[in-house]
Coordinates of C-alpha atoms and ligand atoms in Angstrom, one line a residue:
M1 CA 17.2 8.6 -53.7
T2 CA 20.5 7.9 -51.8
R3 CA 20.7 4.7 -49.9
T4 CA 22.9 4.8 -46.8
Y5 CA 24.1 2.0 -44.6
I6 CA 25.7 3.2 -41.3
T7 CA 27.4 0.9 -38.8
T8 CA 28.9 1.1 -35.3
T9 CA 31.6 -1.3 -34.2
L10 CA 30.7 -4.3 -32.2
P11 CA 32.0 -3.8 -28.6
Y12 CA 33.4 -6.7 -26.7
V13 CA 31.1 -7.7 -23.9
N14 CA 33.8 -8.5 -21.4
A15 CA 32.2 -5.9 -19.0
R16 CA 29.2 -3.5 -19.0
P17 CA 29.3 -0.7 -21.6
H18 CA 31.0 2.6 -20.8
L19 CA 30.5 6.1 -22.2
G20 CA 33.0 5.7 -24.9
F21 CA 30.7 3.3 -26.7
G22 CA 27.8 5.7 -26.1
L23 CA 29.6 8.3 -28.0
E24 CA 29.8 6.0 -31.2
L25 CA 26.1 5.1 -30.8
V26 CA 25.0 8.7 -30.6
Q27 CA 27.1 9.8 -33.5
A28 CA 25.8 7.0 -35.7
D29 CA 22.2 7.7 -34.6
V30 CA 22.6 11.5 -35.5
L31 CA 24.0 10.6 -38.9
A32 CA 21.2 8.1 -39.6
R33 CA 18.4 10.5 -38.4
H34 CA 19.9 13.4 -40.4
R35 CA 20.0 11.4 -43.6
R36 CA 16.5 10.1 -43.0
L37 CA 15.2 13.5 -42.6
R38 CA 16.9 14.5 -45.8
G39 CA 15.0 11.8 -47.6
D40 CA 17.6 8.9 -47.8
E41 CA 16.9 5.4 -47.2
V42 CA 18.9 4.6 -44.2
R43 CA 19.9 1.5 -42.3
L44 CA 21.6 1.8 -38.9
Q45 CA 23.3 -1.4 -37.8
T46 CA 24.9 -2.2 -34.4
G47 CA 25.5 -5.3 -32.2
T48 CA 27.9 -7.0 -29.9
D49 CA 31.0 -8.9 -30.4
D50 CA 30.4 -12.0 -28.3
N51 CA 33.1 -14.4 -29.6
A52 CA 36.2 -12.6 -28.2
L53 CA 38.6 -14.6 -26.1
K54 CA 38.7 -11.9 -23.6
N55 CA 35.0 -12.5 -23.0
V56 CA 35.9 -16.0 -22.2
L57 CA 38.7 -15.0 -19.9
A58 CA 36.5 -12.4 -18.2
A59 CA 33.8 -15.0 -17.6
E60 CA 36.3 -17.4 -16.1
A61 CA 37.5 -14.6 -13.8
A62 CA 33.9 -13.9 -12.7
G63 CA 33.3 -17.6 -12.2
V64 CA 30.3 -17.6 -14.5
G65 CA 29.7 -19.7 -17.5
V66 CA 30.6 -18.1 -20.8
R67 CA 27.2 -18.2 -22.3
E68 CA 25.5 -16.7 -19.3
F69 CA 28.3 -14.0 -18.9
V70 CA 28.1 -13.0 -22.5
D71 CA 24.3 -12.9 -22.6
R72 CA 24.2 -10.7 -19.5
N73 CA 26.7 -8.2 -20.7
A74 CA 25.4 -8.2 -24.3
E75 CA 21.9 -7.3 -23.0
A76 CA 23.4 -4.2 -21.2
F77 CA 24.9 -3.1 -24.6
V78 CA 21.7 -3.6 -26.4
A79 CA 19.7 -1.8 -23.7
L80 CA 22.2 1.1 -23.9
A81 CA 21.1 1.9 -27.4
G82 CA 17.5 2.3 -26.2
T83 CA 18.5 4.4 -23.2
L84 CA 20.5 6.7 -25.4
G85 CA 17.5 7.1 -27.8
V86 CA 19.4 5.4 -30.7
A87 CA 17.0 4.3 -33.4
A88 CA 19.0 1.2 -34.6
D89 CA 17.3 -0.8 -37.4
D90 CA 19.1 -4.0 -36.5
V91 CA 21.2 -5.4 -33.7
I92 CA 23.4 -8.4 -34.4
R93 CA 24.8 -10.6 -31.6
T94 CA 27.6 -12.7 -33.1
S95 CA 27.3 -15.7 -30.8
R96 CA 23.5 -15.8 -31.0
D97 CA 22.4 -14.7 -34.4
P98 CA 22.0 -17.6 -36.9
R99 CA 22.8 -15.2 -39.7
H100 CA 26.2 -14.5 -38.4
R101 CA 27.9 -17.9 -38.5
A102 CA 26.6 -18.7 -42.0
G103 CA 28.0 -15.3 -43.3
V104 CA 31.3 -15.8 -41.6
E105 CA 31.6 -19.2 -43.1
R106 CA 30.8 -17.9 -46.6
L107 CA 33.2 -15.1 -46.3
W108 CA 35.9 -17.5 -45.2
R109 CA 35.2 -19.9 -48.2
A110 CA 35.2 -16.9 -50.6
C111 CA 38.7 -15.8 -49.5
A112 CA 39.9 -19.6 -49.5
A113 CA 38.6 -19.8 -53.0
S114 CA 40.8 -16.8 -54.0
G115 CA 43.8 -18.7 -52.7
D116 CA 44.3 -16.3 -49.8
L117 CA 44.0 -18.7 -46.8
Y118 CA 46.8 -21.1 -45.9
R119 CA 48.1 -23.0 -42.8
R120 CA 51.4 -22.6 -41.2
H121 CA 53.1 -22.8 -37.8
Y122 CA 53.3 -19.5 -36.1
E123 CA 54.9 -18.0 -32.9
G124 CA 54.0 -14.6 -31.6
L125 CA 53.3 -12.3 -28.8
Y126 CA 49.5 -12.1 -28.3
C127 CA 47.6 -9.4 -26.3
V128 CA 44.3 -10.8 -25.3
G129 CA 43.1 -7.3 -24.4
C130 CA 43.6 -6.1 -28.0
E131 CA 43.0 -9.7 -29.4
R132 CA 46.0 -9.3 -31.7
F133 CA 49.5 -10.3 -32.1
Y134 CA 52.3 -7.7 -31.6
A135 CA 55.8 -7.5 -33.1
E136 CA 58.5 -6.9 -30.7
E137 CA 59.1 -3.4 -32.0
E138 CA 55.5 -2.5 -31.5
L139 CA 55.7 -3.1 -27.8
R140 CA 56.8 -0.6 -25.2
E141 CA 59.4 -2.1 -22.9
G142 CA 57.9 -5.5 -23.7
R143 CA 54.4 -4.4 -22.9
C144 CA 51.2 -3.7 -24.9
P145 CA 51.1 0.0 -25.8
E146 CA 47.3 -0.1 -25.1
H147 CA 47.1 -2.2 -22.0
G148 CA 50.5 -2.0 -20.4
T149 CA 50.4 -5.8 -19.9
R150 CA 52.9 -8.3 -21.2
P151 CA 51.6 -10.2 -24.2
G152 CA 51.7 -14.0 -23.9
L153 CA 53.8 -16.2 -26.3
V154 CA 51.7 -18.2 -28.5
A155 CA 53.0 -21.1 -30.6
E156 CA 50.5 -23.0 -32.8
E157 CA 49.5 -23.9 -36.2
N158 CA 47.1 -21.3 -37.6
W159 CA 45.4 -20.2 -40.7
F160 CA 46.9 -17.2 -42.4
F161 CA 45.3 -14.7 -44.7
R162 CA 47.4 -13.3 -47.5
L163 CA 47.1 -9.6 -46.5
S164 CA 50.4 -9.0 -48.3
R165 CA 48.7 -9.3 -51.7
Y166 CA 46.5 -6.2 -51.0
G167 CA 48.8 -3.4 -50.0
E168 CA 49.0 -1.8 -53.4
R169 CA 45.3 -1.9 -54.2
L170 CA 44.4 -0.6 -50.8
R171 CA 46.9 2.2 -51.2
E172 CA 45.3 3.2 -54.5
L173 CA 41.8 2.9 -53.2
I174 CA 42.6 5.1 -50.3
E175 CA 44.6 7.7 -52.1
T176 CA 41.9 8.1 -54.8
G177 CA 39.3 8.5 -52.1
R178 CA 37.2 5.5 -53.3
L179 CA 37.7 4.4 -49.7
R180 CA 37.4 7.6 -47.8
I181 CA 39.0 7.6 -44.4
E182 CA 38.4 10.5 -42.0
P183 CA 39.9 12.5 -40.3
A184 CA 42.9 13.1 -42.6
E185 CA 45.5 12.1 -39.9
R186 CA 43.8 8.7 -39.6
R187 CA 44.0 8.3 -43.4
N188 CA 47.7 9.2 -43.2
E189 CA 48.2 6.7 -40.4
V190 CA 46.7 3.9 -42.6
L191 CA 48.7 4.9 -45.7
G192 CA 51.8 4.9 -43.5
F193 CA 51.1 1.5 -42.2
I194 CA 50.4 0.1 -45.7
A195 CA 53.7 1.8 -46.9
G196 CA 55.6 -0.1 -44.2
G197 CA 54.5 -3.4 -46.0
L198 CA 51.7 -5.7 -45.0
E199 CA 52.4 -9.1 -43.6
D200 CA 50.1 -12.0 -43.8
L201 CA 47.7 -12.2 -40.9
S202 CA 46.9 -15.0 -38.6
V203 CA 43.1 -15.5 -38.8
S204 CA 42.5 -18.6 -36.7
R205 CA 43.5 -20.0 -33.3
S206 CA 43.3 -23.5 -31.8
Q207 CA 40.2 -24.7 -30.2
A208 CA 42.1 -25.3 -27.1
R209 CA 43.3 -21.6 -26.8
A210 CA 39.8 -20.4 -27.7
R211 CA 38.3 -22.7 -25.0
G212 CA 36.0 -24.1 -27.6
W213 CA 34.2 -20.6 -27.9
G214 CA 33.7 -19.0 -31.3
I215 CA 33.0 -20.1 -34.9
P216 CA 34.9 -23.2 -36.1
V217 CA 37.0 -22.8 -39.2
P218 CA 35.0 -24.3 -42.1
D219 CA 36.3 -27.8 -42.8
D220 CA 38.9 -27.6 -40.0
P221 CA 37.1 -28.0 -36.7
D222 CA 40.2 -27.9 -34.7
Q223 CA 40.6 -24.3 -35.3
V224 CA 38.3 -21.3 -34.5
V225 CA 38.0 -18.1 -36.6
Y226 CA 40.0 -15.2 -35.4
V227 CA 37.7 -13.0 -33.5
W228 CA 38.4 -9.9 -35.6
W229 CA 37.6 -11.8 -38.8
D230 CA 34.4 -12.9 -37.1
A231 CA 33.4 -9.5 -35.9
L232 CA 34.3 -7.6 -39.0
G233 CA 32.2 -9.9 -40.9
N234 CA 29.1 -8.6 -39.2
Y235 CA 28.8 -5.7 -41.5
V236 CA 27.7 -8.1 -44.2
T237 CA 26.4 -11.1 -42.2
A238 CA 23.8 -8.8 -40.5
L239 CA 22.6 -8.2 -44.1
D240 CA 22.0 -11.9 -44.6
F241 CA 25.2 -12.4 -46.7
G242 CA 25.3 -16.0 -45.6
T243 CA 21.8 -16.9 -46.4
D244 CA 21.3 -15.1 -49.6
G245 CA 18.9 -12.6 -48.2
E246 CA 17.8 -9.6 -50.1
A247 CA 19.2 -7.3 -47.4
Y248 CA 22.7 -7.9 -48.7
E249 CA 21.8 -6.8 -52.3
R250 CA 19.8 -3.8 -51.0
W251 CA 22.2 -2.5 -48.3
W252 CA 25.7 -3.6 -49.3
T253 CA 26.0 -3.9 -53.1
G254 CA 23.0 -1.6 -53.6
S255 CA 23.8 1.3 -51.3
D256 CA 25.4 4.5 -52.3
R257 CA 27.2 5.0 -48.9
R258 CA 28.5 2.2 -46.6
L259 CA 29.8 4.2 -43.7
H260 CA 31.6 2.5 -40.7
L261 CA 32.1 4.5 -37.5
L262 CA 34.7 3.3 -35.1
G263 CA 37.2 4.2 -32.5
K264 CA 40.7 5.2 -33.7
D265 CA 42.2 2.2 -31.8
V266 CA 40.6 -0.2 -34.2
L267 CA 41.4 1.8 -37.3
R268 CA 43.8 -0.8 -38.8
F269 CA 41.2 -3.6 -38.5
H270 CA 38.6 -1.6 -40.4
A271 CA 40.8 0.3 -42.9
V272 CA 43.3 -2.4 -43.8
Y273 CA 42.2 -5.9 -42.8
W274 CA 38.5 -5.6 -43.5
P275 CA 38.8 -4.0 -47.0
A276 CA 41.5 -6.6 -47.8
M277 CA 39.0 -9.4 -46.8
L278 CA 36.4 -7.9 -49.0
L279 CA 38.8 -7.5 -52.0
S280 CA 39.8 -11.1 -51.6
A281 CA 36.1 -12.3 -51.4
G282 CA 35.3 -10.1 -54.4
L283 CA 32.8 -7.9 -52.5
P284 CA 32.3 -4.2 -52.6
L285 CA 34.2 -2.1 -49.9
P286 CA 32.9 0.4 -47.5
T287 CA 32.8 3.8 -49.0
E288 CA 33.7 5.8 -45.8
I289 CA 35.4 5.1 -42.6
Y290 CA 35.2 7.6 -39.7
A291 CA 37.5 7.1 -36.8
H292 CA 36.5 9.1 -33.7
G293 CA 38.9 10.0 -30.9
H294 CA 38.7 8.6 -27.4
L295 CA 36.9 9.9 -24.3
T296 CA 38.8 10.3 -21.1
V297 CA 37.2 10.6 -17.8
A298 CA 38.7 13.4 -15.5
N299 CA 41.8 12.9 -17.7
R300 CA 42.1 9.1 -17.1
K301 CA 41.8 6.7 -19.9
I302 CA 38.5 4.9 -19.9
S303 CA 39.0 1.3 -18.9
K304 CA 36.3 -1.2 -18.1
S305 CA 38.7 -3.4 -16.2
A306 CA 40.3 -0.4 -14.2
G307 CA 36.8 0.9 -13.3
T308 CA 37.4 4.3 -14.8
G309 CA 34.5 4.2 -17.1
V310 CA 31.4 6.2 -16.6
D311 CA 28.2 4.2 -16.6
P312 CA 26.1 5.9 -19.3
E313 CA 23.0 4.2 -17.9
A314 CA 23.5 5.9 -14.5
L315 CA 24.3 9.1 -16.2
V316 CA 21.1 9.1 -18.1
A317 CA 19.1 8.2 -15.1
A318 CA 20.6 11.1 -13.2
Y319 CA 20.6 13.9 -15.8
G320 CA 18.4 12.7 -18.7
V321 CA 19.2 11.6 -22.2
D322 CA 19.3 15.0 -23.9
P323 CA 22.1 16.4 -21.7
V324 CA 24.3 13.4 -22.4
R325 CA 23.6 13.3 -26.2
W326 CA 24.1 17.1 -26.4
W327 CA 27.4 16.9 -24.5
L328 CA 28.8 14.1 -26.6
L329 CA 28.0 16.0 -29.8
R330 CA 28.9 19.4 -28.7
E331 CA 32.2 18.8 -27.0
V332 CA 33.9 15.8 -28.6
P333 CA 36.0 17.2 -31.5
R334 CA 36.0 15.7 -35.0
S335 CA 39.7 14.8 -34.5
G336 CA 41.4 14.2 -31.2
D337 CA 40.1 13.2 -27.7
A338 CA 37.7 14.8 -25.3
D339 CA 37.7 14.7 -21.5
F340 CA 34.4 14.0 -19.8
T341 CA 33.5 15.1 -16.3
V342 CA 30.1 15.4 -14.7
D343 CA 30.8 19.1 -14.0
R344 CA 31.3 19.7 -17.7
L345 CA 28.1 17.9 -18.4
I346 CA 26.2 20.0 -15.9
A347 CA 27.8 23.3 -17.0
R348 CA 27.0 22.6 -20.7
T349 CA 23.5 21.6 -19.9
N350 CA 22.8 24.7 -17.8
D351 CA 24.4 27.1 -20.2
E352 CA 22.8 25.7 -23.3
L353 CA 19.9 23.4 -22.8
V354 CA 18.5 25.2 -19.7
N355 CA 19.5 28.8 -20.1
G356 CA 19.6 28.7 -23.9
V357 CA 16.9 26.5 -25.3
G358 CA 14.8 26.1 -22.2
N359 CA 14.4 29.8 -21.4
L360 CA 14.0 30.7 -25.0
I361 CA 10.9 28.4 -25.2
S362 CA 9.7 29.6 -21.9
R363 CA 10.0 33.2 -22.8
V364 CA 8.5 32.9 -26.2
T365 CA 5.5 30.9 -25.1
A366 CA 4.9 33.1 -22.1
M367 CA 5.0 36.3 -24.1
V368 CA 2.8 34.8 -26.8
A369 CA 0.3 33.9 -24.2
K370 CA 0.5 37.2 -22.3
Y371 CA 0.7 39.7 -25.1
R372 CA -0.8 37.9 -28.1
D373 CA -3.7 36.0 -26.6
G374 CA -1.9 32.8 -27.1
R375 CA -1.7 33.1 -30.9
V376 CA 1.4 33.3 -33.0
P377 CA 1.4 36.5 -34.9
E378 CA 1.1 36.2 -38.6
T379 CA 3.5 39.0 -39.4
P380 CA 7.0 37.8 -38.8
A381 CA 9.1 39.9 -36.6
D382 CA 11.8 42.2 -38.2
A383 CA 14.8 40.1 -37.0
P384 CA 17.4 39.8 -39.8
A385 CA 20.1 38.1 -37.7
L386 CA 17.7 35.5 -36.5
E387 CA 16.2 35.0 -40.0
A388 CA 19.7 34.5 -41.4
A389 CA 20.6 32.0 -38.7
C390 CA 17.4 30.0 -39.5
R391 CA 18.0 30.1 -43.1
Q392 CA 21.6 29.1 -43.0
T393 CA 21.4 26.3 -40.4
P394 CA 20.1 23.4 -42.7
D395 CA 23.0 23.9 -45.2
L396 CA 25.5 24.3 -42.4
V397 CA 24.3 21.1 -40.7
D398 CA 24.4 19.2 -44.0
A399 CA 28.0 20.3 -44.7
A400 CA 29.1 19.6 -41.1
L401 CA 27.7 16.1 -41.0
A402 CA 29.0 15.3 -44.5
D403 CA 32.4 16.2 -42.9
L404 CA 31.4 14.0 -39.9
D405 CA 31.8 17.2 -37.6
F406 CA 29.2 16.9 -35.0
R407 CA 30.5 20.0 -33.1
R408 CA 30.1 22.2 -36.2
A409 CA 26.6 20.8 -36.7
T410 CA 25.5 21.5 -33.2
A411 CA 27.1 25.0 -33.4
A412 CA 24.9 25.7 -36.3
V413 CA 21.8 24.7 -34.5
W414 CA 23.0 26.6 -31.5
A415 CA 23.3 29.7 -33.5
I416 CA 19.5 29.9 -33.9
V417 CA 18.9 29.8 -30.1
D418 CA 21.6 32.4 -29.5
A419 CA 20.3 34.8 -32.2
A420 CA 16.7 34.3 -30.9
N421 CA 17.6 35.0 -27.3
R422 CA 19.7 38.1 -28.5
H423 CA 16.8 39.3 -30.5
I424 CA 14.5 39.2 -27.4
D425 CA 17.1 40.9 -25.2
E426 CA 17.6 43.7 -27.8
T427 CA 13.9 44.3 -28.8
R428 CA 12.5 43.9 -25.3
P429 CA 9.0 42.8 -26.4
W430 CA 7.6 43.4 -22.9
A431 CA 8.4 47.0 -23.1
L432 CA 6.8 47.3 -26.6
A433 CA 3.8 45.6 -25.3
R434 CA 3.6 48.0 -22.4
R435 CA 3.7 51.0 -24.9
G436 CA 0.9 49.2 -26.9
H437 CA -2.7 50.0 -26.8
R438 CA -3.7 47.3 -24.4
P439 CA -3.2 48.2 -20.7
Q440 CA -0.8 45.8 -19.2
P441 CA -0.2 45.0 -15.6
P442 CA 3.1 45.9 -14.0
W443 CA 5.8 43.8 -15.7
T444 CA 7.3 40.7 -14.1
P445 CA 9.4 38.4 -16.1
P446 CA 7.0 35.8 -17.6
W447 CA 9.6 33.1 -17.3
R448 CA 11.5 31.7 -14.3
P449 CA 15.2 30.7 -14.8
W450 CA 15.8 27.2 -13.6
S451 CA 18.9 25.0 -13.5
V452 CA 20.1 21.5 -13.1
P453 CA 21.3 20.8 -9.5
A454 CA 24.9 19.8 -9.3
A455 CA 24.0 16.4 -7.8
P456 CA 26.8 14.4 -6.2
W457 CA 28.2 11.9 -8.6
P458 CA 30.3 8.9 -7.6
G459 CA 34.0 9.3 -8.6
N460 CA 33.6 12.9 -9.7
Ligands
ZN1 ZN1 46.6 -4.8 -25.6

């Protein structure tokens, strides 16, 4: 039996969740459900990144205590998984979960034991939005390419991780496919970054800059562990890595697939820093990394701070969970970005879930009731195209999801609905029934088409 461990990233909880994180949750959920149905043992892990400096700054801006602010937003992220029907096996909150700090400390000590952590004075340009340092040449006219803000100059004594030691091994692991990175252009991006030479990475900051929030560096309480080190560690700390629990043996060292889902903007952290940390600590690496594209909303970049996100809770409340899940799976490409609008959600829902699936079910059940006394006939219909679609779909879905291609998987499912509706239109069962032995009343369509109203939507 295959054992599969699937994770989402941990979102920062500096604001309420937007639809972009909903995409990742739904993708992870579909992979987990599919593998479970195929008989795998599956664990789906998600959670929240509570310890980011930007959470602290957002709390200050809101005039709320950090603990209260983080708890409130983190609850909204945890609730979103439920709203979207995501069957997560475990949710870790990095500031609350006792497993987490113990695990981060253990990971830190393991890397220190390998001689990969050292202290030095450092000056650099730090973007709090990204929670990372930038080199001058990475900036656009002195501004963060992600946030458009000017990074602040930080000068302090930090702990550094000897990332520079691991470039060659990472390159080999990625090139041989032992660490699979999808899609291919993301893999090439990582290989290009490694080929450019890896520099050692600052992995702590002063307590003062961290405002005392976060996990203290083991044996150096003046420093706080870099939030990315902290957050990446969750993939093993949630498995009781720090407390010698059996989940670690079972789901990390003992699983066949360790799959991380993430957005393309945090690729480097997952495909370079995290595997290097694991190599240093002598732990197994993830087997697969899938970086999905970004959602835009009406062609604007989703930004929690700029208020251009879509609230997935409100969306589900207005339109239901199935339309939202279906849209995310059906329209977001395997590679590249997708643009969300409520009009597109409504159009997709009406075309496929309502007119496609809904009417198919309505037609079939109505005709079975009317022409077959409510019993499904034992002799199957002569419908070769429909039969073929049904026969092929499981294999097509397996292949598409092995490829992390949700559009292809939903297209395979859709082919059944399409073939069934076509079959009904072509064979006209109501006409056949009318010519049959039993007298029939004058024919009226036994189903009534219905549609989702185009409700007004804020900002659309
Ligand atoms: Zn930034």
